[in-house]
XYZ file of C-alpha atoms in Angstrom:
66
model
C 17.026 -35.945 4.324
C 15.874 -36.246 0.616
C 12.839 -37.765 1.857
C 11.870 -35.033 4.227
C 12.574 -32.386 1.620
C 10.265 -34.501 -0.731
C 7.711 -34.464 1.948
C 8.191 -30.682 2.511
C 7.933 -30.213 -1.160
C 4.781 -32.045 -1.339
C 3.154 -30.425 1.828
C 4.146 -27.001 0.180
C 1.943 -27.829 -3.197
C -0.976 -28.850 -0.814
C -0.860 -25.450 0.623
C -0.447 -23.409 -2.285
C -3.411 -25.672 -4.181
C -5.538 -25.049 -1.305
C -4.703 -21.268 -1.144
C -5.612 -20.910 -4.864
C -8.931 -23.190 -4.368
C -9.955 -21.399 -1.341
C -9.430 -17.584 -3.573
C -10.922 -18.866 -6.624
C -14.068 -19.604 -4.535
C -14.088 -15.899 -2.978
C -13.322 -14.320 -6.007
C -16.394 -16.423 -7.254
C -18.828 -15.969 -4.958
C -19.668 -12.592 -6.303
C -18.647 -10.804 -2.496
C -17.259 -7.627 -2.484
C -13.436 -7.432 -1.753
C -12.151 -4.537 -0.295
C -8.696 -3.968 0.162
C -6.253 -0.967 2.076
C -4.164 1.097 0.582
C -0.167 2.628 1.070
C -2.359 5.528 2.579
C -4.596 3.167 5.052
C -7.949 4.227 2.585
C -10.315 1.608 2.063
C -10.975 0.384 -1.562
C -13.063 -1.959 -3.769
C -11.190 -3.823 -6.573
C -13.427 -3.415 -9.786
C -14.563 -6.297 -12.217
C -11.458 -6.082 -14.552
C -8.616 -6.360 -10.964
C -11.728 -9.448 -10.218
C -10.665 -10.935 -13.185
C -7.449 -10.865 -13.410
C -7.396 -12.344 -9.641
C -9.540 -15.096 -10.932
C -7.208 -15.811 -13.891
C -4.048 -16.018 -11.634
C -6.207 -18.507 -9.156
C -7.108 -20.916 -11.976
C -3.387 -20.658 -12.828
C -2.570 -21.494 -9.546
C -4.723 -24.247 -9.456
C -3.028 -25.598 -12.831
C 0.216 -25.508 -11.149
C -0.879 -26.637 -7.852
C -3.012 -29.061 -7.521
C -2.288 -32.554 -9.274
């Protein structure tokens, strides 16, 4: 039991480190990223939301990955 929720534990950090690598690397890539809206509306996040979504995937990746 405490070996399976170590191994669940462990599995879960994977995940999340590879979740933050994989958006750091889109975020990078210089690719537009569009995203929809309460209303259904198409949008473009600008350079400062870009930012901030590259500071929370390097965070991530602190956290994450070790």
């Amino acid at each position: 039991d405490k070996a399976a929720r170590k191994k669940a534990a462990e599995d879960a950090l994977r995940a999340n480190c590879a979740t933050a690598q994989d958006s750091l690397r889109s975020l990078q890539s210089g690719v537009r990223i569009m995203e929809i809206d309460a209303n259904g509306e198409r949008s473009y996040i600008d350079d400062a939301q870009r930012q901030q979504r590259i500071d929370k995937a390097q965070q991530g990746i602190k956290d994450y990955c070790k």
